[in-house]
mmCIF file with all atom_site columns, C-alpha atoms in Angstrom:
data_model
loop_
_atom_site.group_PDB
_atom_site.id
_atom_site.type_symbol
_atom_site.label_atom_id
_atom_site.label_alt_id
_atom_site.label_comp_id
_atom_site.label_asym_id
_atom_site.label_entity_id
_atom_site.label_seq_id
_atom_site.pdbx_PDB_ins_code
_atom_site.Cartn_x
_atom_site.Cartn_y
_atom_site.Cartn_z
_atom_site.occupancy
_atom_site.B_iso_or_equiv
_atom_site.pdbx_formal_charge
_atom_site.auth_seq_id
_atom_site.auth_comp_id
_atom_site.auth_asym_id
_atom_site.auth_atom_id
_atom_site.pdbx_PDB_model_num
ATOM 1   C CA . MET A 1 1   ? 93.650  103.240 68.778  1.00 77.00 ? 10  MET A CA 1
ATOM 2   C CA . CYS A 1 2   ? 93.575  100.012 70.820  1.00 72.00 ? 11  CYS A CA 1
ATOM 3   C CA . SER A 1 3   ? 89.898  100.448 71.678  1.00 78.00 ? 12  SER A CA 1
ATOM 4   C CA . LYS A 1 4   ? 89.239  100.742 67.930  1.00 81.00 ? 13  LYS A CA 1
ATOM 5   C CA . ILE A 1 5   ? 91.201  97.543  67.322  1.00 78.00 ? 14  ILE A CA 1
ATOM 6   C CA . LEU A 1 6   ? 89.089  95.695  69.899  1.00 74.00 ? 15  LEU A CA 1
ATOM 7   C CA . LYS A 1 7   ? 85.894  97.041  68.355  1.00 79.00 ? 16  LYS A CA 1
ATOM 8   C CA . TRP A 1 8   ? 87.106  96.296  64.804  1.00 78.00 ? 17  TRP A CA 1
ATOM 9   C CA . ARG A 1 9   ? 87.824  92.688  65.845  1.00 80.00 ? 18  ARG A CA 1
ATOM 10  C CA . GLY A 1 10  ? 84.299  92.428  67.285  1.00 77.00 ? 19  GLY A CA 1
ATOM 11  C CA . TRP A 1 11  ? 85.137  92.679  70.997  1.00 80.00 ? 20  TRP A CA 1
ATOM 12  C CA . THR A 1 12  ? 82.949  94.557  73.471  1.00 83.00 ? 21  THR A CA 1
ATOM 13  C CA . VAL A 1 13  ? 84.452  95.929  76.679  1.00 83.00 ? 22  VAL A CA 1
ATOM 14  C CA . ILE A 1 14  ? 82.230  95.224  79.684  1.00 87.00 ? 23  ILE A CA 1
ATOM 15  C CA . GLY A 1 15  ? 82.422  96.779  83.153  1.00 88.00 ? 24  GLY A CA 1
ATOM 16  C CA . GLU A 1 16  ? 84.753  99.392  84.542  1.00 86.00 ? 25  GLU A CA 1
ATOM 17  C CA . GLN A 1 17  ? 88.145  99.263  86.147  1.00 85.00 ? 26  GLN A CA 1
ATOM 18  C CA . PRO A 1 18  ? 88.232  100.407 89.774  1.00 88.00 ? 27  PRO A CA 1
ATOM 19  C CA . ASN A 1 19  ? 89.477  103.873 90.601  1.00 91.00 ? 28  ASN A CA 1
ATOM 20  C CA . LEU A 1 20  ? 92.068  102.513 93.022  1.00 96.00 ? 29  LEU A CA 1
ATOM 21  C CA . LYS A 1 21  ? 95.840  102.794 93.188  1.00 95.00 ? 30  LYS A CA 1
ATOM 22  C CA . LYS A 1 22  ? 96.502  99.261  94.423  1.00 97.00 ? 31  LYS A CA 1
ATOM 23  C CA . TYR A 1 23  ? 94.800  95.983  93.624  1.00 97.00 ? 32  TYR A CA 1
ATOM 24  C CA . VAL A 1 24  ? 95.267  92.527  92.149  1.00 97.00 ? 33  VAL A CA 1
ATOM 25  C CA . ILE A 1 25  ? 93.638  91.688  88.808  1.00 95.00 ? 34  ILE A CA 1
ATOM 26  C CA . ILE A 1 26  ? 92.956  88.064  87.981  1.00 93.00 ? 35  ILE A CA 1
ATOM 27  C CA . ALA A 1 27  ? 92.353  87.390  84.291  1.00 88.00 ? 36  ALA A CA 1
ATOM 28  C CA . ALA A 1 28  ? 90.519  84.211  83.353  1.00 85.00 ? 37  ALA A CA 1
ATOM 29  C CA . PRO A 1 29  ? 90.024  81.986  81.539  1.00 82.00 ? 38  PRO A CA 1
ATOM 30  C CA . HIS A 1 30  ? 93.562  81.573  80.205  1.00 76.00 ? 39  HIS A CA 1
ATOM 31  C CA . THR A 1 31  ? 93.282  78.881  77.529  1.00 74.00 ? 40  THR A CA 1
ATOM 32  C CA . SER A 1 32  ? 95.105  80.346  74.522  1.00 81.00 ? 41  SER A CA 1
ATOM 33  C CA . ASN A 1 33  ? 98.113  82.455  73.551  1.00 76.00 ? 42  ASN A CA 1
ATOM 34  C CA . TRP A 1 34  ? 95.596  84.982  72.196  1.00 77.00 ? 43  TRP A CA 1
ATOM 35  C CA . ASP A 1 35  ? 94.478  85.799  75.762  1.00 74.00 ? 44  ASP A CA 1
ATOM 36  C CA . PHE A 1 36  ? 97.676  87.726  76.470  1.00 79.00 ? 45  PHE A CA 1
ATOM 37  C CA . PHE A 1 37  ? 97.438  89.851  73.336  1.00 83.00 ? 46  PHE A CA 1
ATOM 38  C CA . ILE A 1 38  ? 93.755  90.637  73.774  1.00 77.00 ? 47  ILE A CA 1
ATOM 39  C CA . PHE A 1 39  ? 94.231  91.586  77.441  1.00 80.00 ? 48  PHE A CA 1
ATOM 40  C CA . LEU A 1 40  ? 97.258  93.666  76.401  1.00 79.00 ? 49  LEU A CA 1
ATOM 41  C CA . THR A 1 41  ? 95.087  95.520  73.880  1.00 80.00 ? 50  THR A CA 1
ATOM 42  C CA . LEU A 1 42  ? 92.548  96.149  76.675  1.00 80.00 ? 51  LEU A CA 1
ATOM 43  C CA . LYS A 1 43  ? 95.352  97.401  78.954  1.00 78.00 ? 52  LYS A CA 1
ATOM 44  C CA . TRP A 1 44  ? 96.508  99.866  76.310  1.00 80.00 ? 53  TRP A CA 1
ATOM 45  C CA . SER A 1 45  ? 92.997  100.987 75.380  1.00 80.00 ? 54  SER A CA 1
ATOM 46  C CA . LEU A 1 46  ? 92.262  101.841 79.031  1.00 80.00 ? 55  LEU A CA 1
ATOM 47  C CA . LYS A 1 47  ? 95.786  103.170 79.716  1.00 83.00 ? 56  LYS A CA 1
ATOM 48  C CA . LEU A 1 48  ? 96.153  100.786 82.663  1.00 84.00 ? 57  LEU A CA 1
ATOM 49  C CA . GLN A 1 49  ? 99.563  100.720 84.338  1.00 87.00 ? 58  GLN A CA 1
ATOM 50  C CA . VAL A 1 50  ? 99.441  96.999  85.021  1.00 91.00 ? 59  VAL A CA 1
ATOM 51  C CA . ASN A 1 51  ? 102.345 94.822  86.116  1.00 91.00 ? 60  ASN A CA 1
ATOM 52  C CA . PHE A 1 52  ? 102.586 91.090  85.532  1.00 86.00 ? 61  PHE A CA 1
ATOM 53  C CA . ILE A 1 53  ? 105.061 88.264  85.940  1.00 80.00 ? 62  ILE A CA 1
ATOM 54  C CA . GLY A 1 54  ? 106.227 85.760  83.376  1.00 79.00 ? 63  GLY A CA 1
ATOM 55  C CA . LYS A 1 55  ? 108.556 82.825  83.061  1.00 81.00 ? 64  LYS A CA 1
ATOM 56  C CA . HIS A 1 56  ? 112.112 84.199  83.224  1.00 84.00 ? 65  HIS A CA 1
ATOM 57  C CA . THR A 1 57  ? 113.141 82.273  80.128  1.00 90.00 ? 66  THR A CA 1
ATOM 58  C CA . ILE A 1 58  ? 111.036 84.501  77.859  1.00 90.00 ? 67  ILE A CA 1
ATOM 59  C CA . PHE A 1 59  ? 112.590 87.733  79.173  1.00 92.00 ? 68  PHE A CA 1
ATOM 60  C CA . VAL A 1 60  ? 115.563 87.641  76.807  1.00 94.00 ? 69  VAL A CA 1
ATOM 61  C CA . GLY A 1 61  ? 116.607 89.821  73.890  1.00 96.00 ? 70  GLY A CA 1
ATOM 62  C CA . PRO A 1 62  ? 114.066 92.086  72.198  1.00 96.00 ? 71  PRO A CA 1
ATOM 63  C CA . VAL A 1 63  ? 111.128 90.092  73.591  1.00 94.00 ? 72  VAL A CA 1
ATOM 64  C CA . GLY A 1 64  ? 112.449 90.580  77.136  1.00 95.00 ? 73  GLY A CA 1
ATOM 65  C CA . TRP A 1 65  ? 112.897 94.306  76.542  1.00 95.00 ? 74  TRP A CA 1
ATOM 66  C CA . PHE A 1 66  ? 109.331 94.574  75.213  1.00 91.00 ? 75  PHE A CA 1
ATOM 67  C CA . LEU A 1 67  ? 107.840 92.585  78.103  1.00 91.00 ? 76  LEU A CA 1
ATOM 68  C CA . ARG A 1 68  ? 109.611 94.777  80.672  1.00 90.00 ? 77  ARG A CA 1
ATOM 69  C CA . LYS A 1 69  ? 108.446 97.903  78.827  1.00 89.00 ? 78  LYS A CA 1
ATOM 70  C CA . ILE A 1 70  ? 104.789 96.852  79.124  1.00 87.00 ? 79  ILE A CA 1
ATOM 71  C CA . GLY A 1 71  ? 105.008 96.037  82.852  1.00 89.00 ? 80  GLY A CA 1
ATOM 72  C CA . GLY A 1 72  ? 106.432 92.527  82.874  1.00 87.00 ? 81  GLY A CA 1
ATOM 73  C CA . ARG A 1 73  ? 108.725 91.199  85.558  1.00 82.00 ? 82  ARG A CA 1
ATOM 74  C CA . PRO A 1 74  ? 110.660 87.945  85.070  1.00 83.00 ? 83  PRO A CA 1
ATOM 75  C CA . VAL A 1 75  ? 110.191 85.149  87.597  1.00 77.00 ? 84  VAL A CA 1
ATOM 76  C CA . ASN A 1 76  ? 112.096 81.910  88.049  1.00 73.00 ? 85  ASN A CA 1
ATOM 77  C CA . ARG A 1 77  ? 109.374 79.473  89.078  1.00 65.00 ? 86  ARG A CA 1
ATOM 78  C CA . ASN A 1 78  ? 111.995 77.062  90.417  1.00 64.00 ? 87  ASN A CA 1
ATOM 79  C CA . SER A 1 79  ? 113.456 79.642  92.794  1.00 60.00 ? 88  SER A CA 1
ATOM 80  C CA . SER A 1 80  ? 113.096 79.040  96.511  1.00 49.00 ? 89  SER A CA 1
ATOM 81  C CA . LYS A 1 81  ? 112.348 82.732  97.040  1.00 59.00 ? 90  LYS A CA 1
ATOM 82  C CA . ASN A 1 82  ? 108.797 83.295  98.273  1.00 82.00 ? 91  ASN A CA 1
ATOM 83  C CA . LEU A 1 83  ? 107.072 84.986  95.349  1.00 84.00 ? 92  LEU A CA 1
ATOM 84  C CA . VAL A 1 84  ? 103.993 85.955  97.378  1.00 87.00 ? 93  VAL A CA 1
ATOM 85  C CA . ASP A 1 85  ? 106.056 87.869  99.946  1.00 87.00 ? 94  ASP A CA 1
ATOM 86  C CA . ALA A 1 86  ? 108.144 89.529  97.230  1.00 84.00 ? 95  ALA A CA 1
ATOM 87  C CA . ILE A 1 87  ? 105.024 90.875  95.516  1.00 89.00 ? 96  ILE A CA 1
ATOM 88  C CA . VAL A 1 88  ? 103.458 91.916  98.832  1.00 90.00 ? 97  VAL A CA 1
ATOM 89  C CA . GLU A 1 89  ? 106.629 93.914  99.516  1.00 86.00 ? 98  GLU A CA 1
ATOM 90  C CA . ILE A 1 90  ? 106.184 95.715  96.185  1.00 87.00 ? 99  ILE A CA 1
ATOM 91  C CA . PHE A 1 91  ? 102.615 96.616  97.216  1.00 90.00 ? 100 PHE A CA 1
ATOM 92  C CA . GLU A 1 92  ? 103.839 97.882  100.594 1.00 91.00 ? 101 GLU A CA 1
ATOM 93  C CA . THR A 1 93  ? 106.612 100.035 99.126  1.00 89.00 ? 102 THR A CA 1
ATOM 94  C CA . SER A 1 94  ? 104.696 101.462 96.163  1.00 88.00 ? 103 SER A CA 1
ATOM 95  C CA . ASP A 1 95  ? 102.240 104.342 96.023  1.00 94.00 ? 104 ASP A CA 1
ATOM 96  C CA . GLU A 1 96  ? 100.558 102.685 93.055  1.00 92.00 ? 105 GLU A CA 1
ATOM 97  C CA . PHE A 1 97  ? 100.744 99.050  92.022  1.00 92.00 ? 106 PHE A CA 1
ATOM 98  C CA . ILE A 1 98  ? 98.288  97.049  89.950  1.00 94.00 ? 107 ILE A CA 1
ATOM 99  C CA . PHE A 1 99  ? 99.311  93.424  89.662  1.00 95.00 ? 108 PHE A CA 1
ATOM 100 C CA . ALA A 1 100 ? 97.673  91.200  87.048  1.00 92.00 ? 109 ALA A CA 1
ATOM 101 C CA . LEU A 1 101 ? 97.950  87.464  86.580  1.00 89.00 ? 110 LEU A CA 1
ATOM 102 C CA . ALA A 1 102 ? 96.175  84.423  85.242  1.00 85.00 ? 111 ALA A CA 1
ATOM 103 C CA . PRO A 1 103 ? 95.292  82.331  88.315  1.00 85.00 ? 112 PRO A CA 1
ATOM 104 C CA . GLU A 1 104 ? 95.353  79.131  86.281  1.00 77.00 ? 113 GLU A CA 1
ATOM 105 C CA . GLY A 1 105 ? 99.083  79.635  85.814  1.00 66.00 ? 114 GLY A CA 1
ATOM 106 C CA . THR A 1 106 ? 99.032  77.883  82.441  1.00 62.00 ? 115 THR A CA 1
ATOM 107 C CA . ARG A 1 107 ? 97.039  77.551  79.241  1.00 62.00 ? 116 ARG A CA 1
ATOM 108 C CA . SER A 1 108 ? 96.756  73.799  79.822  1.00 65.00 ? 117 SER A CA 1
ATOM 109 C CA . TYR A 1 109 ? 93.952  72.210  81.805  1.00 62.00 ? 118 TYR A CA 1
ATOM 110 C CA . LYS A 1 110 ? 94.674  71.798  85.517  1.00 74.00 ? 119 LYS A CA 1
ATOM 111 C CA . ASP A 1 111 ? 92.363  70.471  88.194  1.00 69.00 ? 120 ASP A CA 1
ATOM 112 C CA . HIS A 1 112 ? 92.927  73.600  90.298  1.00 65.00 ? 121 HIS A CA 1
ATOM 113 C CA . TRP A 1 113 ? 93.935  77.260  90.272  1.00 78.00 ? 122 TRP A CA 1
ATOM 114 C CA . LYS A 1 114 ? 97.099  78.572  91.885  1.00 80.00 ? 123 LYS A CA 1
ATOM 115 C CA . SER A 1 115 ? 96.283  80.406  95.108  1.00 84.00 ? 124 SER A CA 1
ATOM 116 C CA . GLY A 1 116 ? 99.181  82.883  95.191  1.00 88.00 ? 125 GLY A CA 1
ATOM 117 C CA . PHE A 1 117 ? 97.042  85.783  93.936  1.00 92.00 ? 126 PHE A CA 1
ATOM 118 C CA . TYR A 1 118 ? 94.701  85.265  96.872  1.00 94.00 ? 127 TYR A CA 1
ATOM 119 C CA . TYR A 1 119 ? 97.437  85.294  99.497  1.00 93.00 ? 128 TYR A CA 1
ATOM 120 C CA . ILE A 1 120 ? 99.050  88.324  97.861  1.00 94.00 ? 129 ILE A CA 1
ATOM 121 C CA . ALA A 1 121 ? 95.755  90.228  98.154  1.00 97.00 ? 130 ALA A CA 1
ATOM 122 C CA . VAL A 1 122 ? 95.168  89.094  101.753 1.00 96.00 ? 131 VAL A CA 1
ATOM 123 C CA . LYS A 1 123 ? 98.701  89.937  102.930 1.00 96.00 ? 132 LYS A CA 1
ATOM 124 C CA . ALA A 1 124 ? 98.838  93.250  101.030 1.00 97.00 ? 133 ALA A CA 1
ATOM 125 C CA . LYS A 1 125 ? 95.290  94.115  102.153 1.00 97.00 ? 134 LYS A CA 1
ATOM 126 C CA . VAL A 1 126 ? 94.174  94.936  98.610  1.00 98.00 ? 135 VAL A CA 1
ATOM 127 C CA . PRO A 1 127 ? 91.053  93.898  96.691  1.00 98.00 ? 136 PRO A CA 1
ATOM 128 C CA . ILE A 1 128 ? 90.900  91.451  93.805  1.00 97.00 ? 137 ILE A CA 1
ATOM 129 C CA . GLN A 1 129 ? 89.463  92.710  90.520  1.00 96.00 ? 138 GLN A CA 1
ATOM 130 C CA . LEU A 1 130 ? 87.915  89.919  88.467  1.00 96.00 ? 139 LEU A CA 1
ATOM 131 C CA . ALA A 1 131 ? 88.722  90.339  84.774  1.00 91.00 ? 140 ALA A CA 1
ATOM 132 C CA . PHE A 1 132 ? 87.531  88.067  82.011  1.00 90.00 ? 141 PHE A CA 1
ATOM 133 C CA . LEU A 1 133 ? 87.723  87.201  78.358  1.00 90.00 ? 142 LEU A CA 1
ATOM 134 C CA . ASP A 1 134 ? 84.660  85.458  76.942  1.00 91.00 ? 143 ASP A CA 1
ATOM 135 C CA . ALA A 1 135 ? 85.692  84.283  73.466  1.00 87.00 ? 144 ALA A CA 1
ATOM 136 C CA . GLU A 1 136 ? 82.234  82.898  72.683  1.00 90.00 ? 145 GLU A CA 1
ATOM 137 C CA . LYS A 1 137 ? 80.482  86.247  73.233  1.00 93.00 ? 146 LYS A CA 1
ATOM 138 C CA . LYS A 1 138 ? 83.573  88.324  72.342  1.00 90.00 ? 147 LYS A CA 1
ATOM 139 C CA . HIS A 1 139 ? 83.302  90.192  75.643  1.00 89.00 ? 148 HIS A CA 1
ATOM 140 C CA . ILE A 1 140 ? 86.303  91.311  77.652  1.00 85.00 ? 149 ILE A CA 1
ATOM 141 C CA . GLY A 1 141 ? 86.451  93.416  80.759  1.00 88.00 ? 150 GLY A CA 1
ATOM 142 C CA . PHE A 1 142 ? 85.839  93.581  84.448  1.00 93.00 ? 151 PHE A CA 1
ATOM 143 C CA . GLY A 1 143 ? 83.507  91.858  86.837  1.00 94.00 ? 152 GLY A CA 1
ATOM 144 C CA . PRO A 1 144 ? 83.134  92.493  90.536  1.00 95.00 ? 153 PRO A CA 1
ATOM 145 C CA . LEU A 1 145 ? 85.818  93.761  92.876  1.00 96.00 ? 154 LEU A CA 1
ATOM 146 C CA . ILE A 1 146 ? 86.255  91.362  95.788  1.00 95.00 ? 155 ILE A CA 1
ATOM 147 C CA . GLN A 1 147 ? 87.807  92.222  99.130  1.00 96.00 ? 156 GLN A CA 1
ATOM 148 C CA . PRO A 1 148 ? 89.112  88.832  100.289 1.00 96.00 ? 157 PRO A CA 1
ATOM 149 C CA . CYS A 1 149 ? 87.770  87.813  103.682 1.00 95.00 ? 158 CYS A CA 1
ATOM 150 C CA . GLY A 1 150 ? 90.714  85.519  104.458 1.00 92.00 ? 159 GLY A CA 1
ATOM 151 C CA . ASP A 1 151 ? 88.686  82.325  103.967 1.00 92.00 ? 160 ASP A CA 1
ATOM 152 C CA . LEU A 1 152 ? 89.818  80.948  100.611 1.00 91.00 ? 161 LEU A CA 1
ATOM 153 C CA . ASP A 1 153 ? 86.953  78.459  100.341 1.00 89.00 ? 162 ASP A CA 1
ATOM 154 C CA . GLU A 1 154 ? 84.368  81.170  100.982 1.00 92.00 ? 163 GLU A CA 1
ATOM 155 C CA . ASP A 1 155 ? 85.867  83.560  98.445  1.00 93.00 ? 164 ASP A CA 1
ATOM 156 C CA . ALA A 1 156 ? 86.296  80.721  95.897  1.00 89.00 ? 165 ALA A CA 1
ATOM 157 C CA . LYS A 1 157 ? 82.488  80.473  95.781  1.00 90.00 ? 166 LYS A CA 1
ATOM 158 C CA . LYS A 1 158 ? 82.337  84.079  94.544  1.00 94.00 ? 167 LYS A CA 1
ATOM 159 C CA . LEU A 1 159 ? 84.910  83.287  91.848  1.00 90.00 ? 168 LEU A CA 1
ATOM 160 C CA . GLU A 1 160 ? 83.000  80.182  90.736  1.00 87.00 ? 169 GLU A CA 1
ATOM 161 C CA . GLU A 1 161 ? 79.754  82.131  90.536  1.00 91.00 ? 170 GLU A CA 1
ATOM 162 C CA . PHE A 1 162 ? 81.286  84.853  88.383  1.00 92.00 ? 171 PHE A CA 1
ATOM 163 C CA . TYR A 1 163 ? 83.309  82.674  85.997  1.00 89.00 ? 172 TYR A CA 1
ATOM 164 C CA . LYS A 1 164 ? 80.880  79.738  85.628  1.00 89.00 ? 173 LYS A CA 1
ATOM 165 C CA . ASP A 1 165 ? 79.406  80.788  82.247  1.00 90.00 ? 174 ASP A CA 1
ATOM 166 C CA . ILE A 1 166 ? 82.475  82.446  80.718  1.00 85.00 ? 175 ILE A CA 1
ATOM 167 C CA . LYS A 1 167 ? 84.051  80.572  77.809  1.00 87.00 ? 176 LYS A CA 1
ATOM 168 C CA . GLY A 1 168 ? 87.692  80.936  76.792  1.00 78.00 ? 177 GLY A CA 1
ATOM 169 C CA . PHE A 1 169 ? 89.036  80.236  73.315  1.00 77.00 ? 178 PHE A CA 1
ATOM 170 C CA . LYS A 1 170 ? 89.388  76.578  74.312  1.00 81.00 ? 179 LYS A CA 1
ATOM 171 C CA . PRO A 1 171 ? 86.681  76.046  76.969  1.00 65.00 ? 180 PRO A CA 1
ATOM 172 C CA . GLU A 1 172 ? 87.804  72.485  77.676  1.00 75.00 ? 181 GLU A CA 1
ATOM 173 C CA . LEU A 1 173 ? 91.111  73.876  79.007  1.00 64.00 ? 182 LEU A CA 1
ATOM 174 C CA . PHE A 1 174 ? 89.542  76.216  81.591  1.00 66.00 ? 183 PHE A CA 1
ATOM 175 C CA . SER A 1 175 ? 90.812  74.925  84.915  1.00 73.00 ? 184 SER A CA 1
ATOM 176 C CA . LYS A 1 176 ? 88.521  74.166  87.821  1.00 74.00 ? 185 LYS A CA 1
ATOM 177 C CA . ILE A 1 177 ? 88.210  76.918  90.396  1.00 72.00 ? 186 ILE A CA 1
ATOM 178 C CA . LYS A 1 178 ? 89.443  75.002  93.381  1.00 70.00 ? 187 LYS A CA 1
ATOM 179 C CA . PHE A 1 179 ? 92.628  75.309  95.346  1.00 73.00 ? 188 PHE A CA 1
ATOM 180 C CA . THR A 1 180 ? 95.107  72.838  96.779  1.00 72.00 ? 189 THR A CA 1
ATOM 181 C CA . ARG A 1 181 ? 96.671  73.379  100.153 1.00 61.00 ? 190 ARG A CA 1
#
């Protein structure tokens, strides 16, 4: 049903998801509220058991129940707990765990991406699946699978190369692919 919805709305699914039990998915660009719903439709159409995190303040009432049901886990961004290590621990203690996030961390323009996804993949020793939503072409799907080498600057070049021509719903809000230390 969800694949029919994507097709009916004019979207084409590109690429294939990896046949792996553990990996990190980064979904970019994230420039609109529509991104979440379109990626969710892709998740359901492919029957992906994907987990994601979200601001703890939205995990209340019926919305919170729904978000948990579809793989969401609430996170307090102001907490001193190390989120990277907490997610790595989930990878280490799970037989299967697919963790998805938007590396921009926001729909607003930023001059950098958040690097947590990278350190999660390095510490958990799992690959990074590049996922995308190109609103201009109405393409959504998967790009290359990257095994991080441990050199963030080197791997950032691969990310830049893949995402350079992909346009979100609001292209001017697509954050630069660079990382702060």
